[in-house]
Short mmCIF file of C-alpha atoms and ligand atoms in Angstrom, two decimals:
data_model
loop_
_atom_site.label_atom_id
_atom_site.label_comp_id
_atom_site.label_asym_id
_atom_site.label_seq_id
_atom_site.Cartn_x
_atom_site.Cartn_y
_atom_site.Cartn_z
CA MET A 1 0.00 0.00 0.00
CA LEU A 2 2.98 2.30 0.38
CA LYS A 3 3.89 2.13 -3.30
CA GLY A 4 4.41 5.67 -4.59
CA LYS A 5 3.71 7.23 -1.20
CA HIS A 6 5.91 10.14 -0.10
CA ILE A 7 7.32 9.48 3.35
CA ILE A 8 9.47 11.77 5.45
CA LEU A 9 11.58 9.67 7.79
CA GLY A 10 12.66 11.89 10.68
CA ILE A 11 15.64 10.60 12.67
CA SER A 12 16.73 12.14 15.94
CA GLY A 13 19.80 11.42 18.03
CA GLY A 14 19.36 8.18 19.89
CA ILE A 15 21.09 4.82 19.79
CA ALA A 16 18.00 3.35 18.08
CA ALA A 17 18.90 5.44 15.00
CA TYR A 18 20.71 2.38 13.66
CA LYS A 19 17.33 0.65 13.39
CA SER A 20 16.06 3.49 11.18
CA VAL A 21 18.23 2.07 8.41
CA SER A 22 16.13 -1.13 8.42
CA LEU A 23 12.95 0.94 8.53
CA LEU A 24 14.14 2.99 5.56
CA ARG A 25 14.91 -0.25 3.66
CA LEU A 26 11.40 -1.57 4.38
CA PHE A 27 9.77 1.65 3.09
CA VAL A 28 11.95 1.70 -0.03
CA LYS A 29 11.32 -2.00 -0.72
CA ALA A 30 7.57 -1.33 -0.48
CA GLY A 31 7.96 1.26 -3.26
CA ALA A 32 7.71 4.41 -1.13
CA ASP A 33 9.65 7.55 -1.96
CA VAL A 34 11.49 8.41 1.26
CA GLN A 35 13.06 11.70 2.24
CA VAL A 36 15.24 11.46 5.33
CA VAL A 37 15.38 14.48 7.63
CA ILE A 38 17.90 14.03 10.42
CA THR A 39 18.69 16.20 13.45
CA PRO A 40 22.26 17.36 14.02
CA SER A 41 22.70 14.86 16.86
CA GLY A 42 21.10 12.10 14.76
CA LYS A 43 24.19 12.31 12.55
CA GLU A 44 26.33 11.28 15.54
CA PHE A 45 24.60 7.91 15.42
CA ILE A 46 24.12 7.21 11.72
CA THR A 47 25.79 8.76 8.69
CA PRO A 48 23.89 10.69 6.01
CA VAL A 49 25.90 8.75 3.39
CA THR A 50 24.23 5.46 4.37
CA LEU A 51 20.81 7.06 4.48
CA SER A 52 21.09 8.90 1.16
CA ALA A 53 22.49 5.79 -0.56
CA LEU A 54 19.50 3.76 0.59
CA SER A 55 16.84 6.40 -0.01
CA GLY A 56 18.28 7.66 -3.28
CA ARG A 57 17.83 11.25 -2.05
CA PRO A 58 20.21 13.66 -0.33
CA VAL A 59 19.58 13.66 3.40
CA ILE A 60 18.28 16.94 4.79
CA SER A 61 19.61 18.20 8.08
CA GLU A 62 20.46 21.89 7.92
CA PHE A 63 18.32 24.90 6.97
CA PHE A 64 21.02 26.19 4.58
CA THR A 65 23.96 24.81 2.63
CA ALA A 66 26.68 27.29 3.62
CA ASN A 67 28.80 27.16 0.50
CA THR A 68 25.99 27.51 -2.05
CA GLY A 69 23.43 29.42 -0.03
CA SER A 70 20.70 27.01 -1.17
CA TRP A 71 18.10 26.35 1.45
CA ASN A 72 15.65 23.59 2.27
CA SER A 73 11.99 24.47 2.43
CA HIS A 74 10.30 22.76 5.32
CA VAL A 75 6.96 24.09 4.04
CA ASP A 76 7.36 22.37 0.67
CA LEU A 77 8.48 19.18 2.39
CA GLY A 78 5.51 19.29 4.75
CA LEU A 79 3.16 19.55 1.78
CA TRP A 80 4.99 16.85 -0.23
CA ALA A 81 4.62 14.17 2.46
CA ASP A 82 1.83 11.59 2.60
CA ALA A 83 3.19 10.57 6.00
CA MET A 84 5.90 11.67 8.38
CA VAL A 85 7.48 9.00 10.54
CA ILE A 86 9.78 10.08 13.36
CA ALA A 87 11.81 7.09 14.49
CA PRO A 88 13.61 7.27 16.78
CA ALA A 89 11.94 10.19 18.54
CA THR A 90 14.11 11.09 21.52
CA ALA A 91 12.83 12.80 24.68
CA SER A 92 14.28 16.07 23.42
CA THR A 93 12.69 15.82 19.97
CA ILE A 94 9.35 14.87 21.51
CA ALA A 95 9.57 17.85 23.87
CA LYS A 96 10.36 20.20 20.97
CA MET A 97 7.53 18.79 18.87
CA ALA A 98 5.10 19.13 21.77
CA ASN A 99 6.09 22.74 22.42
CA GLY A 100 6.91 24.04 18.95
CA VAL A 101 10.62 24.61 19.57
CA ALA A 102 11.60 24.97 15.91
CA ASP A 103 15.38 24.90 16.18
CA ASN A 104 16.16 22.22 13.60
CA MET A 105 14.92 21.07 10.22
CA LEU A 106 13.11 18.03 11.61
CA ILE A 107 10.96 20.15 13.93
CA THR A 108 10.19 22.86 11.33
CA THR A 109 9.17 20.12 8.90
CA TYR A 110 7.01 18.51 11.59
CA LEU A 111 5.33 21.84 12.32
CA SER A 112 4.60 22.32 8.60
CA ALA A 113 3.44 18.76 7.89
CA LYS A 114 -0.14 18.37 6.72
CA SER A 115 0.11 14.57 6.63
CA PRO A 116 -0.46 12.02 9.38
CA VAL A 117 2.53 11.89 11.72
CA PHE A 118 3.80 8.69 13.36
CA VAL A 119 6.09 8.96 16.37
CA ALA A 120 8.18 6.06 17.71
CA PRO A 121 9.68 7.16 21.05
CA ALA A 122 13.11 5.83 22.01
CA MET A 123 14.95 6.62 25.22
CA ASP A 124 16.03 5.12 28.51
CA LEU A 125 13.33 3.84 30.84
CA ASP A 126 13.58 6.63 33.44
CA MET A 127 13.41 9.31 30.76
CA PHE A 128 10.42 7.53 29.24
CA ALA A 129 8.65 7.31 32.61
CA HIS A 130 9.40 10.94 33.56
CA PRO A 131 6.24 13.04 33.96
CA SER A 132 7.53 15.61 31.44
CA THR A 133 7.93 12.92 28.76
CA ARG A 134 4.54 11.42 29.60
CA ARG A 135 2.96 14.88 29.32
CA ASN A 136 4.73 15.65 26.03
CA ILE A 137 3.65 12.32 24.52
CA ASP A 138 0.09 13.04 25.64
CA LEU A 139 0.33 16.46 23.97
CA LEU A 140 1.47 14.87 20.69
CA ARG A 141 -1.44 12.46 20.92
CA SER A 142 -3.81 15.36 21.48
CA TYR A 143 -2.48 17.00 18.28
CA GLY A 144 -3.59 13.87 16.42
CA ASN A 145 -0.14 12.29 16.04
CA HIS A 146 0.00 8.51 16.05
CA ILE A 147 2.21 7.27 18.87
CA ILE A 148 3.82 3.90 18.18
CA ASP A 149 4.21 2.91 21.78
CA SER A 150 7.48 1.63 23.14
CA PRO A 151 7.44 -2.07 24.02
CA ALA A 152 9.06 -3.28 27.23
CA GLY A 153 12.43 -4.98 26.83
CA GLU A 154 16.15 -4.62 27.31
CA LEU A 155 17.51 -1.13 26.64
CA ALA A 156 20.94 -0.01 25.45
CA SER A 157 21.73 0.71 29.12
CA HIS A 158 20.99 -3.00 29.84
CA LEU A 159 18.13 -1.90 32.07
CA VAL A 160 14.85 -3.62 31.34
CA GLY A 161 11.64 -1.67 30.89
CA LYS A 162 9.74 0.59 28.51
CA GLY A 163 11.59 3.09 26.36
CA ARG A 164 13.17 1.18 23.51
CA MET A 165 12.01 1.97 20.01
CA GLU A 166 9.46 -0.40 18.52
CA GLU A 167 11.01 -2.79 15.97
CA PRO A 168 11.24 -1.43 12.40
CA GLU A 169 9.02 -4.26 11.09
CA ARG A 170 6.24 -3.25 13.47
CA ILE A 171 6.59 0.47 12.70
CA PHE A 172 6.39 -0.40 9.02
CA GLU A 173 3.28 -2.52 9.64
CA VAL A 174 1.53 0.35 11.49
CA VAL A 175 2.23 2.86 8.69
CA ASP A 176 1.38 0.34 5.98
CA ALA A 177 -1.88 -0.62 7.72
CA PHE A 178 -2.82 3.06 7.95
CA PHE A 179 -2.81 3.29 4.16
CA ASP A 180 -3.95 -0.28 3.57
CA LYS A 181 -7.18 -0.15 5.47
CA GLU A 182 -10.14 -0.56 3.24
CA GLN A 183 -12.42 2.31 4.14
CA ASP A 184 -15.33 -0.09 4.56
CA LEU A 185 -16.88 1.87 7.43
CA LYS A 186 -16.58 5.26 5.77
CA GLY A 187 -19.46 7.58 6.54
CA ARG A 188 -20.87 5.26 9.21
CA LYS A 189 -21.16 6.20 12.83
CA VAL A 190 -20.07 3.51 15.28
CA MET A 191 -20.65 3.88 19.01
CA ILE A 192 -18.50 1.86 21.40
CA THR A 193 -18.67 1.51 25.18
CA ALA A 194 -15.48 0.50 26.97
CA GLY A 195 -13.83 0.08 30.34
CA PRO A 196 -15.40 -0.41 33.76
CA THR A 197 -17.94 1.76 35.50
CA TYR A 198 -17.35 3.10 38.99
CA GLU A 199 -20.32 3.24 41.34
CA LYS A 200 -19.80 5.68 44.20
CA ILE A 201 -20.12 4.49 47.82
CA ASP A 202 -18.92 7.75 49.36
CA PRO A 203 -16.73 10.61 48.04
CA VAL A 204 -13.58 8.45 48.14
CA ARG A 205 -14.77 4.88 47.50
CA PHE A 206 -16.49 3.05 44.70
CA ILE A 207 -17.53 -0.36 43.42
CA GLY A 208 -15.64 -1.17 40.22
CA ASN A 209 -14.07 -4.03 38.29
CA TYR A 210 -10.81 -5.04 36.61
CA SER A 211 -11.68 -4.01 33.04
CA SER A 212 -8.75 -2.15 31.45
CA GLY A 213 -10.69 -0.87 28.43
CA LYS A 214 -8.03 -2.29 26.08
CA MET A 215 -10.45 -4.31 23.96
CA GLY A 216 -12.91 -1.44 23.45
CA TYR A 217 -10.14 1.03 22.67
CA ALA A 218 -8.61 -1.38 20.12
CA ILE A 219 -12.03 -1.74 18.45
CA ALA A 220 -12.49 2.04 18.39
CA GLU A 221 -9.08 2.53 16.74
CA GLU A 222 -9.78 -0.25 14.23
CA CYS A 223 -13.16 1.30 13.28
CA ALA A 224 -11.58 4.77 12.93
CA SER A 225 -8.83 3.44 10.69
CA ARG A 226 -11.53 1.97 8.45
CA GLY A 227 -13.18 5.34 8.03
CA ALA A 228 -15.95 5.17 10.66
CA ASP A 229 -17.08 8.18 12.60
CA VAL A 230 -16.33 6.72 16.04
CA VAL A 231 -17.63 7.76 19.42
CA LEU A 232 -16.08 5.93 22.35
CA ILE A 233 -17.97 6.13 25.63
CA SER A 234 -15.37 5.18 28.18
CA GLY A 235 -15.46 4.43 31.87
CA PRO A 236 -12.38 5.34 33.96
CA VAL A 237 -9.27 3.70 32.42
CA SER A 238 -5.55 4.41 32.47
CA ILE A 239 -5.02 3.97 28.72
CA LYS A 240 -5.32 6.62 26.02
CA CYS A 241 -6.87 6.38 22.59
CA ASN A 242 -4.13 6.47 19.95
CA ASP A 243 -6.34 7.75 17.17
CA SER A 244 -7.34 11.39 17.22
CA ARG A 245 -10.26 10.66 14.90
CA VAL A 246 -12.05 8.90 17.78
CA ARG A 247 -14.32 11.16 19.82
CA VAL A 248 -13.99 10.03 23.44
CA ILE A 249 -16.72 10.73 26.00
CA GLY A 250 -15.46 10.01 29.50
CA VAL A 251 -18.02 8.79 32.02
CA GLU A 252 -17.83 7.29 35.48
CA SER A 253 -21.02 5.47 36.48
CA ALA A 254 -23.37 3.13 34.62
CA THR A 255 -26.05 5.82 34.76
CA GLU A 256 -23.75 8.34 33.04
CA MET A 257 -22.72 5.72 30.47
CA ASN A 258 -26.38 4.92 29.83
CA GLU A 259 -27.28 8.58 29.24
CA ALA A 260 -24.38 9.07 26.79
CA ALA A 261 -25.17 5.76 25.01
CA GLN A 262 -28.86 6.57 24.54
CA ARG A 263 -27.98 10.00 23.16
CA GLU A 264 -25.26 8.75 20.78
CA PHE A 265 -27.04 5.59 19.61
CA ALA A 266 -29.90 7.50 17.99
CA ASP A 267 -27.89 8.36 14.84
CA SER A 268 -25.39 5.46 15.02
CA ARG A 269 -25.32 2.67 12.46
CA CYS A 270 -23.78 0.24 14.95
CA ALA A 271 -23.06 0.00 18.65
CA ILE A 272 -20.46 -2.30 20.19
CA MET A 273 -21.04 -2.78 23.89
CA CYS A 274 -17.64 -3.62 25.23
CA ALA A 275 -17.89 -2.01 28.67
CA ALA A 276 -17.89 -4.07 31.83
CA VAL A 277 -20.85 -2.25 33.33
CA ALA A 278 -21.45 -2.68 37.06
CA ASP A 279 -24.79 -4.40 37.45
CA TYR A 280 -25.45 -2.77 40.82
CA ALA A 281 -24.74 0.56 42.47
CA PRO A 282 -25.08 1.66 46.11
CA ALA A 283 -28.67 2.78 46.65
CA GLN A 284 -27.41 5.74 48.69
CA VAL A 285 -24.13 7.58 48.18
CA ALA A 286 -22.82 8.82 51.53
CA ALA A 287 -22.28 12.60 51.39
CA ALA A 288 -19.14 12.37 53.56
CA LYS A 289 -16.48 9.69 53.91
CA ILE A 290 -17.78 6.73 55.91
CA LYS A 291 -15.70 6.71 59.09
CA ARG A 292 -14.34 3.55 60.61
CA GLU A 293 -14.76 4.46 64.28
CA LYS A 294 -18.14 6.14 64.14
CA GLN A 295 -20.26 3.11 63.36
CA ASP A 296 -20.44 -0.67 63.23
CA VAL A 297 -19.56 -2.47 60.02
CA PRO A 298 -21.75 -0.67 57.47
CA THR A 299 -24.15 -2.48 55.18
CA ILE A 300 -24.19 -1.23 51.62
CA VAL A 301 -27.62 -1.62 50.09
CA LEU A 302 -27.44 -1.96 46.31
CA LYS A 303 -29.85 -1.01 43.56
CA LYS A 304 -29.92 -2.35 40.00
CA ASN A 305 -28.17 -0.34 37.30
CA PRO A 306 -29.79 0.09 33.89
CA ASP A 307 -28.93 -2.62 31.36
CA ILE A 308 -27.52 -0.30 28.70
CA ALA A 309 -27.32 -2.89 25.91
CA ALA A 310 -30.86 -4.15 26.55
CA GLY A 311 -32.13 -0.55 26.54
CA LEU A 312 -30.63 0.04 23.11
CA GLY A 313 -31.83 -3.38 21.91
CA ALA A 314 -35.39 -2.36 22.79
CA VAL A 315 -35.31 0.76 20.60
CA LYS A 316 -33.00 -0.53 17.85
CA SER A 317 -34.23 0.03 14.28
CA ASP A 318 -33.87 -2.58 11.49
CA SER A 319 -30.91 -0.74 10.03
CA GLN A 320 -28.98 -0.61 13.31
CA ILE A 321 -26.58 -3.32 14.45
CA LEU A 322 -26.06 -4.01 18.14
CA VAL A 323 -23.08 -6.06 19.32
CA GLY A 324 -22.62 -7.32 22.85
CA PHE A 325 -19.84 -8.96 24.81
CA ALA A 326 -20.16 -11.82 27.25
CA LEU A 327 -17.64 -12.87 29.81
CA GLU A 328 -18.67 -16.23 31.20
CA THR A 329 -17.09 -18.69 33.57
CA ASP A 330 -19.55 -21.57 33.10
CA ASN A 331 -22.21 -22.62 30.53
CA ALA A 332 -20.54 -20.03 28.32
CA THR A 333 -22.32 -20.64 25.00
CA ALA A 334 -25.78 -21.11 26.53
CA ASN A 335 -25.40 -17.95 28.62
CA ALA A 336 -24.15 -15.96 25.63
CA VAL A 337 -27.08 -17.12 23.47
CA GLU A 338 -29.49 -16.16 26.25
CA LYS A 339 -27.95 -12.66 26.27
CA ILE A 340 -28.42 -12.28 22.51
CA GLU A 341 -32.15 -12.85 23.01
CA ARG A 342 -32.53 -10.84 26.21
CA LYS A 343 -30.69 -7.80 24.79
CA ASN A 344 -31.86 -8.14 21.15
CA LEU A 345 -28.27 -8.30 19.87
CA ASP A 346 -27.18 -9.04 16.31
CA PHE A 347 -24.16 -10.94 17.56
CA ILE A 348 -22.20 -11.45 20.74
CA VAL A 349 -18.48 -11.75 21.35
CA LEU A 350 -17.80 -14.45 23.91
CA ASN A 351 -14.64 -13.77 25.89
CA THR A 352 -12.47 -16.32 27.61
CA VAL A 353 -10.86 -15.38 30.91
CA THR A 354 -7.59 -17.21 31.55
CA ALA A 355 -4.15 -16.04 32.69
CA ASN A 356 -3.36 -15.03 29.07
CA SER A 357 -6.75 -13.89 27.87
CA GLY A 358 -9.43 -11.47 29.05
CA PHE A 359 -9.19 -8.73 31.69
CA GLN A 360 -6.07 -6.54 31.97
CA VAL A 361 -3.93 -8.55 29.51
CA ASP A 362 -3.01 -7.74 25.90
CA ASN A 363 -4.43 -10.93 24.35
CA ASN A 364 -7.89 -12.30 23.96
CA GLN A 365 -9.51 -15.50 22.77
CA ILE A 366 -13.02 -15.07 21.49
CA SER A 367 -15.93 -16.78 19.81
CA ILE A 368 -18.53 -14.83 17.87
CA ILE A 369 -22.09 -16.11 18.08
CA ASP A 370 -24.71 -14.76 15.67
CA ALA A 371 -28.36 -14.23 16.49
CA ASP A 372 -29.15 -17.38 14.45
CA GLY A 373 -26.82 -19.41 16.69
CA LYS A 374 -23.92 -19.76 14.22
CA LYS A 375 -20.64 -19.83 16.15
CA ASN A 376 -17.11 -18.94 14.96
CA ASP A 377 -14.13 -19.72 17.20
CA TYR A 378 -10.94 -17.67 16.94
CA SER A 379 -7.44 -18.39 18.27
CA LEU A 380 -5.67 -16.49 21.07
CA LYS A 381 -4.45 -13.20 19.54
CA PRO A 382 -3.33 -9.68 20.52
CA LYS A 383 -6.35 -7.48 21.21
CA ARG A 384 -5.71 -5.28 18.16
CA GLU A 385 -5.99 -8.38 15.91
CA VAL A 386 -9.08 -9.53 17.79
CA ALA A 387 -10.51 -6.05 17.14
CA LYS A 388 -9.94 -6.59 13.41
CA ASP A 389 -11.81 -9.95 13.50
CA ILE A 390 -14.75 -8.35 15.31
CA VAL A 391 -14.91 -5.37 12.93
CA ASP A 392 -14.61 -7.70 9.90
CA HIS A 393 -17.64 -9.60 11.22
CA LEU A 394 -19.50 -6.34 11.76
CA VAL A 395 -18.76 -5.18 8.21
CA GLU A 396 -20.04 -8.51 6.82
CA LYS A 397 -23.31 -7.91 8.69
CA ILE A 398 -23.57 -4.35 7.37
CA LYS A 399 -23.02 -5.58 3.80
CA LYS A 400 -25.82 -8.12 4.22
N1 CTP B 1 -24.18 -4.56 29.55
C1 CTP B 1 -24.73 -3.30 29.55
N2 CTP B 1 -25.26 -2.80 30.69
C2 CTP B 1 -25.26 -3.52 31.83
C3 CTP B 1 -24.71 -4.81 31.84
C4 CTP B 1 -24.18 -5.30 30.69
O1 CTP B 1 -24.70 -2.64 28.49
N3 CTP B 1 -25.78 -3.00 32.94
C5 CTP B 1 -23.66 -5.11 28.29
C6 CTP B 1 -22.18 -5.38 28.31
O2 CTP B 1 -21.44 -4.26 27.84
C7 CTP B 1 -22.06 -6.57 27.37
C8 CTP B 1 -23.36 -7.32 27.56
O3 CTP B 1 -24.27 -6.36 28.07
O4 CTP B 1 -22.01 -6.18 26.04
C9 CTP B 1 -23.28 -8.49 28.49
O5 CTP B 1 -22.72 -8.09 29.73
P1 CTP B 1 -22.70 -9.08 30.96
O6 CTP B 1 -22.15 -8.36 32.15
O7 CTP B 1 -22.04 -10.35 30.53
O8 CTP B 1 -24.25 -9.35 31.09
P2 CTP B 1 -25.29 -9.18 32.23
O9 CTP B 1 -26.59 -8.86 31.56
O10 CTP B 1 -24.81 -8.21 33.25
O11 CTP B 1 -25.38 -10.64 32.81
P3 CTP B 1 -24.55 -11.37 33.98
O12 CTP B 1 -23.64 -10.36 34.60
O13 CTP B 1 -25.60 -11.86 34.88
O14 CTP B 1 -23.81 -12.48 33.29
#
């Protein structure tokens, strides 16, 4: 999919710069036209000769060529690019990008770029974990840049943790997939619920669950990359959505999630109910913190929360598709089928909870059961691939 695409490969000064050579090779082999822009310190790690030989273009680093007076136009470059990929992106480059510190050609080009921008951070684990880096990465995300998150592993310092640059093959895959995605959800609004809900007991305590939101967020990103207009109604989670095209509505309780879902479902083509909604909430929320010494062991009386999926199922039109999730520990298929009927779903995704699949982990093993009882079993996969299987199934239903 990258054939003929114009890619700016931005390289900043980190040890991972040597991996940029492999990334450049992958882009060139795929038929992309690559212009390397390197920071002055990037050249300490990798030579422009290698990069220009492989890209077939002179490497750009300085604003001016001193002996000829010719200058490089970052504005033209920014307009030329179909994508800008900054790998490695050091803490310093990320900070400059986040704050518009335009003191080198890479940053001026970034600030002029009209294309999607992909950023692969690379630094030592303490720098990566530092609040300033976290904030700067969040800022880049909020500008709509695609962050290719750092995987955990051994770093150049021999310390083990997050901070190393993602492997070139994976960075290539992410960029390629961005262009490869068939826009089969273009013009369609998809509503997704994700994460847990928190039900207040008093101002400092709540009833919640272990849902991380990872599955719902992966589905939202998959739908957005396929052209959908995505609204993600999310309970409290610690993850961030990596796709700026997704509109995120943050909620806390099941009641808040229900209100947002009812409002957003009205003009949605599909809804995917991924949230682990608390079935019960305290009937009374204590106005002040419940004190240990002032009373005997308190009894918390619960009331039923609304069943959000069932509520939407009751008002669903023929053209709307409603997808549920089921997390079962016993009689899984029978329970899932019962939920399809009770909630008027078009299909349900049955989740398996094991040490490697389900809550809090990055993998999931699912089965999809249709309203007519047809069941498809899938193997254990990373959640972003599971998201693709689910969205493929959804698209099949839409086409029918
Ligand atoms: N769901 C919902 N609102 C609720 C409870 C569940 O929208 N109050 C949705 C979930 O997001 C999921 C599906 O319904 O898509 C099934 O959730 P689950 O918790 O398995 O179903 P329950 O109806 O709560 O049944 P039980 O907990 O008894 O298994």
